PDB file of C-alpha atoms in Angstrom:
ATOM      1  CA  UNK A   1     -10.295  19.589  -0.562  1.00 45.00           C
ATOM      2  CA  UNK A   2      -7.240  18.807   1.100  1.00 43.00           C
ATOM      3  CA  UNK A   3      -8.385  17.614   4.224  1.00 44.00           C
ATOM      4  CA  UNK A   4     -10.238  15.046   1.974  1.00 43.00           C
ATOM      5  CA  UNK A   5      -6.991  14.060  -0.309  1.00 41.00           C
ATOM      6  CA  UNK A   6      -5.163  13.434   3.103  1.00 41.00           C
ATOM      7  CA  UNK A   7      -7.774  11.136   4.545  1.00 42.00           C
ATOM      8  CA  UNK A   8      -8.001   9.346   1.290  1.00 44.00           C
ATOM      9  CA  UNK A   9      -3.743   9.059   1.453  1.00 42.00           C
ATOM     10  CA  UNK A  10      -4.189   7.372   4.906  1.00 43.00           C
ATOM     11  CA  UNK A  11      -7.209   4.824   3.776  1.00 41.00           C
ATOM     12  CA  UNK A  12      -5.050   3.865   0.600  1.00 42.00           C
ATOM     13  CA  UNK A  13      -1.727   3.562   3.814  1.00 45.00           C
ATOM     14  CA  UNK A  14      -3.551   1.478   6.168  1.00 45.00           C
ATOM     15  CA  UNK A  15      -5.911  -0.245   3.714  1.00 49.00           C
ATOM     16  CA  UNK A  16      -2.634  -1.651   1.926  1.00 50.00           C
ATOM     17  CA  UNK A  17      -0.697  -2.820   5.223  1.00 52.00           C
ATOM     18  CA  UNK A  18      -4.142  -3.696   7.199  1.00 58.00           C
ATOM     19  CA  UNK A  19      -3.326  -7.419   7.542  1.00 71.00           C
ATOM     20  CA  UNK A  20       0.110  -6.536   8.953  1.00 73.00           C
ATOM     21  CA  UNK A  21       1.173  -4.978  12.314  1.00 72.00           C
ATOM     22  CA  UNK A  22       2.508  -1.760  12.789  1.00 64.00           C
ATOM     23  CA  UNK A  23       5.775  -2.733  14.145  1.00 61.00           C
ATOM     24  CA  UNK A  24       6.567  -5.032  11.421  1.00 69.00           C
ATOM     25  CA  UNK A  25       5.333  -3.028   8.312  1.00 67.00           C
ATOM     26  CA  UNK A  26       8.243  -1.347   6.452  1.00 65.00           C
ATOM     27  CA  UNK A  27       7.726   2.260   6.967  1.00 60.00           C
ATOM     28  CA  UNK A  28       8.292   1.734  10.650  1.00 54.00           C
ATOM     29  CA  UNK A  29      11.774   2.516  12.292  1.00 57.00           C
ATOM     30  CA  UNK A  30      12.915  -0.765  14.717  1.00 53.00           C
ATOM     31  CA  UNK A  31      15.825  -2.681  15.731  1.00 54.00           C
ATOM     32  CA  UNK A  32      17.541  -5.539  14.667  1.00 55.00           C
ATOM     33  CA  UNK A  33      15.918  -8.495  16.978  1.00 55.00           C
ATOM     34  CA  UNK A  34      18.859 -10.874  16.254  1.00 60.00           C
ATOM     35  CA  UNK A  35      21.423  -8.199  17.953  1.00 64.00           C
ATOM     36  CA  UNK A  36      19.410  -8.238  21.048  1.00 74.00           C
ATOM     37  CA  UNK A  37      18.326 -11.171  24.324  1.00 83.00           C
ATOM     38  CA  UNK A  38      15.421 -13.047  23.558  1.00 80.00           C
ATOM     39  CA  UNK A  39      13.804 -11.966  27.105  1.00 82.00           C
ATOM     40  CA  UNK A  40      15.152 -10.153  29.899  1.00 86.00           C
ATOM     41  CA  UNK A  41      13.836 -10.766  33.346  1.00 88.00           C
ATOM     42  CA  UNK A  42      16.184 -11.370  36.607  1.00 90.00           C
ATOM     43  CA  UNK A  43      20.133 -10.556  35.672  1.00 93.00           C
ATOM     44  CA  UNK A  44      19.061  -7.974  33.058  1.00 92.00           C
ATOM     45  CA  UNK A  45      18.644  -4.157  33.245  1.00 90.00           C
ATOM     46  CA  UNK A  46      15.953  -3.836  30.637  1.00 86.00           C
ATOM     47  CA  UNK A  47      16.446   0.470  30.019  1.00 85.00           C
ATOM     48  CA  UNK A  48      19.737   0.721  29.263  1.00 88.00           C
ATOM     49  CA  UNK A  49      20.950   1.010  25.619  1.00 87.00           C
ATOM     50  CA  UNK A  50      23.638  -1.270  24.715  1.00 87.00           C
ATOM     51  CA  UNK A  51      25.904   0.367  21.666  1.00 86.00           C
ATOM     52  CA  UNK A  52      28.524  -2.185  21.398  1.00 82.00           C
ATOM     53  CA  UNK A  53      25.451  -4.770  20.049  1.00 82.00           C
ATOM     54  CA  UNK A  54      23.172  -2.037  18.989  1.00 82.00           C
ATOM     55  CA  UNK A  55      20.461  -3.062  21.233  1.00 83.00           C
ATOM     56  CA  UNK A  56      18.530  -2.362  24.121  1.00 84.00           C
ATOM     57  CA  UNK A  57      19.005  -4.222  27.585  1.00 88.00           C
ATOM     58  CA  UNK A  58      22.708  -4.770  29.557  1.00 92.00           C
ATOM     59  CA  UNK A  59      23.437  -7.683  31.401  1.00 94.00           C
ATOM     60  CA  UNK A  60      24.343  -7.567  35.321  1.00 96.00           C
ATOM     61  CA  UNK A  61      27.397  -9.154  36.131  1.00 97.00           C
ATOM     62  CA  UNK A  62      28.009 -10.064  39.586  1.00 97.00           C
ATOM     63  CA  UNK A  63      30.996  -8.222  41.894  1.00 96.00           C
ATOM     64  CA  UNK A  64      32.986 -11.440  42.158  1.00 95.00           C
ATOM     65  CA  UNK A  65      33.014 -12.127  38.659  1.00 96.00           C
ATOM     66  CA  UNK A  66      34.814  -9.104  37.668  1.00 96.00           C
ATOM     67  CA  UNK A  67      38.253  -8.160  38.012  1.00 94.00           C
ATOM     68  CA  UNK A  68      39.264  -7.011  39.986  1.00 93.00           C
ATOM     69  CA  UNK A  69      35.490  -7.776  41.977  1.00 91.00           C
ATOM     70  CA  UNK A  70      33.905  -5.048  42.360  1.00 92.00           C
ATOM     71  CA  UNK A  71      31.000  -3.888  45.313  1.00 92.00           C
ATOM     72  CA  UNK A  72      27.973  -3.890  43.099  1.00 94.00           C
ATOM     73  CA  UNK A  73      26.553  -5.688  40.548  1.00 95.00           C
ATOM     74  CA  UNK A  74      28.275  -4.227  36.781  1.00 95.00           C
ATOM     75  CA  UNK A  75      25.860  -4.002  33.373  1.00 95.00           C
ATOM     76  CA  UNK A  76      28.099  -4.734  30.673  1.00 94.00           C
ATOM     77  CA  UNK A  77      27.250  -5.109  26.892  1.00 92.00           C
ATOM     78  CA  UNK A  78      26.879  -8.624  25.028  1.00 90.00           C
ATOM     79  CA  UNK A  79      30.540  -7.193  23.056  1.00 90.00           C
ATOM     80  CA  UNK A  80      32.401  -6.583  26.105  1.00 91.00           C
ATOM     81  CA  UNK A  81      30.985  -9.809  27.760  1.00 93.00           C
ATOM     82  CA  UNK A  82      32.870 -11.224  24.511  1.00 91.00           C
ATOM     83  CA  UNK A  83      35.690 -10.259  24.965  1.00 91.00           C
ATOM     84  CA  UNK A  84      35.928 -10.393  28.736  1.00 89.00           C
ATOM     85  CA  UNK A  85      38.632  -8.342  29.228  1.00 87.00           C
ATOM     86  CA  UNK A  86      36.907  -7.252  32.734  1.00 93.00           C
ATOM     87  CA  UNK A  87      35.503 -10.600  33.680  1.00 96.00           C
ATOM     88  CA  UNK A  88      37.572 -13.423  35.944  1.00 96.00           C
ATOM     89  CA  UNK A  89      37.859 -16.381  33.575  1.00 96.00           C
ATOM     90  CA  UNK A  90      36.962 -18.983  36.846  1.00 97.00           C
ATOM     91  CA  UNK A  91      33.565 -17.373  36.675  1.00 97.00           C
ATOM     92  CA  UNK A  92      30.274 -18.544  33.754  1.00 96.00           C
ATOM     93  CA  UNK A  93      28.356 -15.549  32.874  1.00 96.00           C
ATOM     94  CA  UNK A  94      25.591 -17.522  31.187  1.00 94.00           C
ATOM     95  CA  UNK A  95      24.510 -18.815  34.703  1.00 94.00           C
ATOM     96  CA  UNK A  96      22.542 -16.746  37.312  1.00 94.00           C
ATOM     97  CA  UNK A  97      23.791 -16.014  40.792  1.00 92.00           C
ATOM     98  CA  UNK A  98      21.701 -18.190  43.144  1.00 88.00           C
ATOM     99  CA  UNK A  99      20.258 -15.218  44.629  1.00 88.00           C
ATOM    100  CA  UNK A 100      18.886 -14.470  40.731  1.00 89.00           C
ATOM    101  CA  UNK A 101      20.327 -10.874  40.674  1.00 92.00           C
ATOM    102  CA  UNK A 102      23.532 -11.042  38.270  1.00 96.00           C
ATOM    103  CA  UNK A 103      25.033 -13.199  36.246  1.00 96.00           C
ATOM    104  CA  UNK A 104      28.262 -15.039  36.852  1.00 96.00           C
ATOM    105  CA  UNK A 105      28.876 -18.110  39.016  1.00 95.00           C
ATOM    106  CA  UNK A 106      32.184 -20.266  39.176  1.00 95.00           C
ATOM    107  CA  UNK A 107      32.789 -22.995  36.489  1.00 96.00           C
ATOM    108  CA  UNK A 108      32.104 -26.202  37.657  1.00 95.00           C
ATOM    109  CA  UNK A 109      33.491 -30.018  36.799  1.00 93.00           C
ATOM    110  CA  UNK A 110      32.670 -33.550  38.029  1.00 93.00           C
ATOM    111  CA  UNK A 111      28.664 -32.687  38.976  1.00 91.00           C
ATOM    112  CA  UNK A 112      29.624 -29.381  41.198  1.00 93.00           C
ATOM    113  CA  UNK A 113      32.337 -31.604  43.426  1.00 96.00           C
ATOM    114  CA  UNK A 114      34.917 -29.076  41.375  1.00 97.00           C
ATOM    115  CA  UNK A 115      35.038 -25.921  40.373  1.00 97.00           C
ATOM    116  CA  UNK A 116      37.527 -23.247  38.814  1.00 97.00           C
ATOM    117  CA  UNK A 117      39.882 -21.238  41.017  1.00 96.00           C
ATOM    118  CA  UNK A 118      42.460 -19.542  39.621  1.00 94.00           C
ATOM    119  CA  UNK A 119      42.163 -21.383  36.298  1.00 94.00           C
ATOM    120  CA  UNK A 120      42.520 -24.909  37.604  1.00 96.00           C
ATOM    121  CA  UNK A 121      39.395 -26.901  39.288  1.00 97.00           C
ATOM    122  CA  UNK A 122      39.873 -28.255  43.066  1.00 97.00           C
ATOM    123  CA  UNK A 123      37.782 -30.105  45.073  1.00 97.00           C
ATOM    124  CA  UNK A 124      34.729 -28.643  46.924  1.00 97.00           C
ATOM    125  CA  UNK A 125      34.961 -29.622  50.464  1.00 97.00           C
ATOM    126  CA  UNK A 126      31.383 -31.104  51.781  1.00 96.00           C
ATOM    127  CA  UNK A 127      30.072 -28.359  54.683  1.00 95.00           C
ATOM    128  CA  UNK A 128      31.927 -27.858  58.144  1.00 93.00           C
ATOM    129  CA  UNK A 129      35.289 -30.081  56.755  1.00 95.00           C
ATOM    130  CA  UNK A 130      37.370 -27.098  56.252  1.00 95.00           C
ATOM    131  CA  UNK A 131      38.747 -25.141  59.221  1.00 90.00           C
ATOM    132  CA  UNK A 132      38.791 -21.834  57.651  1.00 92.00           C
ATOM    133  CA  UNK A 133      37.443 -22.038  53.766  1.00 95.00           C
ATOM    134  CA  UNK A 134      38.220 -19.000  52.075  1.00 95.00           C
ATOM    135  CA  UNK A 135      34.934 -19.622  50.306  1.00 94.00           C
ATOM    136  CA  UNK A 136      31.646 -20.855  50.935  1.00 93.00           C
ATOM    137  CA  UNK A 137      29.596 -21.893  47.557  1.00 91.00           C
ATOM    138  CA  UNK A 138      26.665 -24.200  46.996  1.00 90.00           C
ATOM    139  CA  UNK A 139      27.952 -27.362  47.393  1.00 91.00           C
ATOM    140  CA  UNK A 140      29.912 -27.410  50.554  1.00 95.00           C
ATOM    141  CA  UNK A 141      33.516 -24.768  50.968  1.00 97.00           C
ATOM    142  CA  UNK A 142      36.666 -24.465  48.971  1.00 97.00           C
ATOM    143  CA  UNK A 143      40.913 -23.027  49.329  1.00 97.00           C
ATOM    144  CA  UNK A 144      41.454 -20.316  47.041  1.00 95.00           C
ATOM    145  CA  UNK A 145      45.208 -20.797  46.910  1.00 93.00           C
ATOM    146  CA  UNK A 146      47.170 -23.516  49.280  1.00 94.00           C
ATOM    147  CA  UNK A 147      44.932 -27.375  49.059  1.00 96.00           C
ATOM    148  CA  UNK A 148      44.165 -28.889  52.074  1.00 96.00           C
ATOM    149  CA  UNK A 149      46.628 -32.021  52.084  1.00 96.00           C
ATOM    150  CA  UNK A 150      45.798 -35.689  53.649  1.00 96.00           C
ATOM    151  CA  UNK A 151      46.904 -34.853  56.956  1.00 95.00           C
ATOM    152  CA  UNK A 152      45.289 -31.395  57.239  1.00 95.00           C
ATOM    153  CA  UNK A 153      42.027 -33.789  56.323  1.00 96.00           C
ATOM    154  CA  UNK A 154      42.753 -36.804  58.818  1.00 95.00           C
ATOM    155  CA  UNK A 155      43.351 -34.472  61.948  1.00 93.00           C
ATOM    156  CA  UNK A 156      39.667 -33.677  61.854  1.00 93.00           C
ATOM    157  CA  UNK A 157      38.878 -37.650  60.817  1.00 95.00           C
ATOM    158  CA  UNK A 158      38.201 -36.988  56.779  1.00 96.00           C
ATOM    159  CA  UNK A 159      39.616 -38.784  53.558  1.00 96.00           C
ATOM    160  CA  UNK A 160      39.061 -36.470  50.195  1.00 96.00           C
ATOM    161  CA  UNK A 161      36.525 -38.960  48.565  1.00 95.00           C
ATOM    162  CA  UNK A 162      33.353 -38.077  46.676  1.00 94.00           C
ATOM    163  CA  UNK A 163      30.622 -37.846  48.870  1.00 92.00           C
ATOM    164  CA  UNK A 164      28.089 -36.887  46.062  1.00 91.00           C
ATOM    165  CA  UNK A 165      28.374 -33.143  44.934  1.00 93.00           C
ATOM    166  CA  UNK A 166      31.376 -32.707  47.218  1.00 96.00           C
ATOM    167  CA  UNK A 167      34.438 -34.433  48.689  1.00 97.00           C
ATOM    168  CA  UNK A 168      35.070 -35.365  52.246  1.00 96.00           C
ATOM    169  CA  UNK A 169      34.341 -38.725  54.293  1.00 95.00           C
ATOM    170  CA  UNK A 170      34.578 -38.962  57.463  1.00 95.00           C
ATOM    171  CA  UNK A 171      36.369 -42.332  59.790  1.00 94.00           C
ATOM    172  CA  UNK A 172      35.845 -42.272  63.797  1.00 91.00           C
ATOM    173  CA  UNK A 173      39.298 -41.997  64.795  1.00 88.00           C
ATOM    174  CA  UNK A 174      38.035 -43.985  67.495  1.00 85.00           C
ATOM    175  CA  UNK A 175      38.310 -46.883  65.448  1.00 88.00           C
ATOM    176  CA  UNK A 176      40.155 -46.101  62.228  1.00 90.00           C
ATOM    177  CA  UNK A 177      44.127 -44.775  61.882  1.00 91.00           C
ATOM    178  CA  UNK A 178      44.076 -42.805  58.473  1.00 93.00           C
ATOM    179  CA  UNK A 179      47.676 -43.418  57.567  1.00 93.00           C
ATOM    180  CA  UNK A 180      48.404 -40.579  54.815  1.00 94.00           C
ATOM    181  CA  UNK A 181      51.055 -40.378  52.451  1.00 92.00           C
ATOM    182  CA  UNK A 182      52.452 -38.395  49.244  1.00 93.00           C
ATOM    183  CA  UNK A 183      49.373 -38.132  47.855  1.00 95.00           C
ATOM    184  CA  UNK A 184      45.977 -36.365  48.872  1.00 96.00           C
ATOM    185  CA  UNK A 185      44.143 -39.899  49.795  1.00 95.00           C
ATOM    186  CA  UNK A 186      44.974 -41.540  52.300  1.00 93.00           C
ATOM    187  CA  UNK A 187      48.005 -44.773  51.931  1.00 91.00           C
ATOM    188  CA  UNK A 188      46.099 -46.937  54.360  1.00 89.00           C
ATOM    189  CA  UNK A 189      42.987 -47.038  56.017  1.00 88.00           C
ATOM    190  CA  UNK A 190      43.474 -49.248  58.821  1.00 86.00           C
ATOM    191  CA  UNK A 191      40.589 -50.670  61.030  1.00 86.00           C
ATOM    192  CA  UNK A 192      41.330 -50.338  65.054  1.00 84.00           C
ATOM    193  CA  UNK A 193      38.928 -53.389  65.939  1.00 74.00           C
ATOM    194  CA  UNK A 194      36.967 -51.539  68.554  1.00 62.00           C
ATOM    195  CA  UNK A 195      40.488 -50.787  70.569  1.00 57.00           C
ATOM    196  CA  UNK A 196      40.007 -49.241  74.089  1.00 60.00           C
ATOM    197  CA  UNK A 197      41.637 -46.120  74.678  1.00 55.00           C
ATOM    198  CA  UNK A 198      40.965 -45.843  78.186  1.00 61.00           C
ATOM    199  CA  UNK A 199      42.876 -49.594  78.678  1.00 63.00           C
ATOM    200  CA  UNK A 200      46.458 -49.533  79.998  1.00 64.00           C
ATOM    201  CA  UNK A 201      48.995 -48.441  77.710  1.00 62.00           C
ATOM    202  CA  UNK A 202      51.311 -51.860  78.098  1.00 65.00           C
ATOM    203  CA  UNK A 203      54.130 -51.761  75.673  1.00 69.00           C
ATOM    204  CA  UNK A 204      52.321 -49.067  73.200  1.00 73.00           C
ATOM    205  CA  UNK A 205      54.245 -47.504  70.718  1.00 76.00           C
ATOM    206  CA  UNK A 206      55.562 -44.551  72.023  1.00 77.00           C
ATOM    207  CA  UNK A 207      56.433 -42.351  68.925  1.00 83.00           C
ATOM    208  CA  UNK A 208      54.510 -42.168  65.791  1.00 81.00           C
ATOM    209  CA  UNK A 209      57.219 -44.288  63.704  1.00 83.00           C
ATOM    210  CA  UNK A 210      57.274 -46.832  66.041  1.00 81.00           C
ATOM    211  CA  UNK A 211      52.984 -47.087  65.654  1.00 81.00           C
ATOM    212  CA  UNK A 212      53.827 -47.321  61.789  1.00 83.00           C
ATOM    213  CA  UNK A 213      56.448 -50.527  62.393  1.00 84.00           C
ATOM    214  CA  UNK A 214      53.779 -51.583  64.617  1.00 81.00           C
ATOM    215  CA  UNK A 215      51.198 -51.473  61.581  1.00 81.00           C
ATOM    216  CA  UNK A 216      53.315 -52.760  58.867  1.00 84.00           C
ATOM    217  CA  UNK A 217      53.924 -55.530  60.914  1.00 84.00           C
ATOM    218  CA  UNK A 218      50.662 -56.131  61.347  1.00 82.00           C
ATOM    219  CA  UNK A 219      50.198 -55.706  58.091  1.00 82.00           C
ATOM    220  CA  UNK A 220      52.884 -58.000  56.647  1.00 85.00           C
ATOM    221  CA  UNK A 221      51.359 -60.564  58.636  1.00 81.00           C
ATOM    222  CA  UNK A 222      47.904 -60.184  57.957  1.00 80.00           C
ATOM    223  CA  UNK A 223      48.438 -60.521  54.483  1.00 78.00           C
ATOM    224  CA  UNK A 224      50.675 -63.495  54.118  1.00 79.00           C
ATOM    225  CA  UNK A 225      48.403 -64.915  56.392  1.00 72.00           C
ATOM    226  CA  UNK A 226      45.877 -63.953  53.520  1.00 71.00           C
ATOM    227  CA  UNK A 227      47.939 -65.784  50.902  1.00 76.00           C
ATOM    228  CA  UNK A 228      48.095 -68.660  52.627  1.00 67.00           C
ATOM    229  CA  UNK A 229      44.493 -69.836  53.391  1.00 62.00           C
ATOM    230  CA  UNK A 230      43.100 -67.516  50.833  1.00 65.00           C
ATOM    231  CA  UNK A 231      43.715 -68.649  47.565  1.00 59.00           C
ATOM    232  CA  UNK A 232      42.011 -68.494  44.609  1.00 55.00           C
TER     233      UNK A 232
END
């Protein structure tokens, strides 16, 4: 008799709850889905537990994005991520490494030409610009702590423009003169006319402030002859 009572228990169980799934019927133990990630994949190590969000699955933040960086990718919980206590504030760890393995890759501004270094954005320098970047990212190669200036640029032939999703144009010092001052671009940009290096150096400037009188001259001259048949 009882082995028939308990098979008539479990008809009356299941036969009550048929049209419903285990998982989701009441007498069934489960987590809280809206503490947890909606899917875990790449970035994610899916079998550990998280107690700070009560939750399976930590997320894998990458070595540079910690601090101080660490050697190996670091799961940390959705509460700690929070807070970031442990996590370099230049770094988004809602974005995937480009390799896909962790999370955490520098903040970006203006279309990837900038991104965050020690809490302000510089420019990223387009590929091969920089003598010896202290980083190399996706868009082209940045300073972590002293900025290239305009002459550190114009020895090499490059003006910090945008050149799409990084800065750095580059002028044939054959035939331009990329005269820099206070500022990071360039004060002039002056066109040599196809001059001939190899000529004769008749009555050249021989020091660089006599070149600039030289240019100013030229300048000054150009311009009011500008004025003069050049009206509007």
């Amino acid at each position: 008799m009882k082995k028939i009572f308990l098979l008539s228990a479990l008809f009356i169980t299941f036969g009550a709850n048929g049209a419903t799934p285990w998982w989701l019927q009441p007498t069934v133990c489960r987590l809280n889905p809206t503490n947890c990630y909606a899917a875990m994949g790449t970035g994610f190590d899916s079998e550990m537990w998280d107690a700070s969000a009560n939750c399976w699955g930590l997320k894998l933040i990458c070595p540079e994005a910690l601090t101080p960086p660490s050697a190996i990718p670091v799961a940390m919980g959705r509460n700690d991520i929070k807070k970031g206590t442990k996590i370099n504030p230049d770094y988004d760890t809602d974005i995937l490494s480009l390799d896909g393995e962790c999370f955490g890759r520098r903040k970006t501004n203006n279309g990837g030409a900038m991104v965050s270094v020690n809490g302000k954005y510089v420019n990223v320098y387009c590929p091969g610009i920089l003598n010896n970047p202290d980083e190399v990212i996706e868009n082209g190669e940045i300073m972590h702590n002293k900025q290239p200036t305009c002459s550190d640029l114009a020895k090499n032939g490059y003006i910090a423009v945008e050149n799409g999703d990084c800065y750095g144009k580059y002028y044939d010092n054959a035939k331009y003169f990329i005269e820099c001052g206070t500022d990071l671009l360039p004060k002039r940009l002056i066109v040599l006319n196809g001059a001939d290096y190899n000529a004769p150096a008749y009555g050249t400037p021989a020091t660089m402030d006599e070149a600039r009188q030289k240019f100013d001259k030229m300048y000054t001259t150009s311009k009011n002859q500008h004025n003069k048949f050049f009206k509007e």
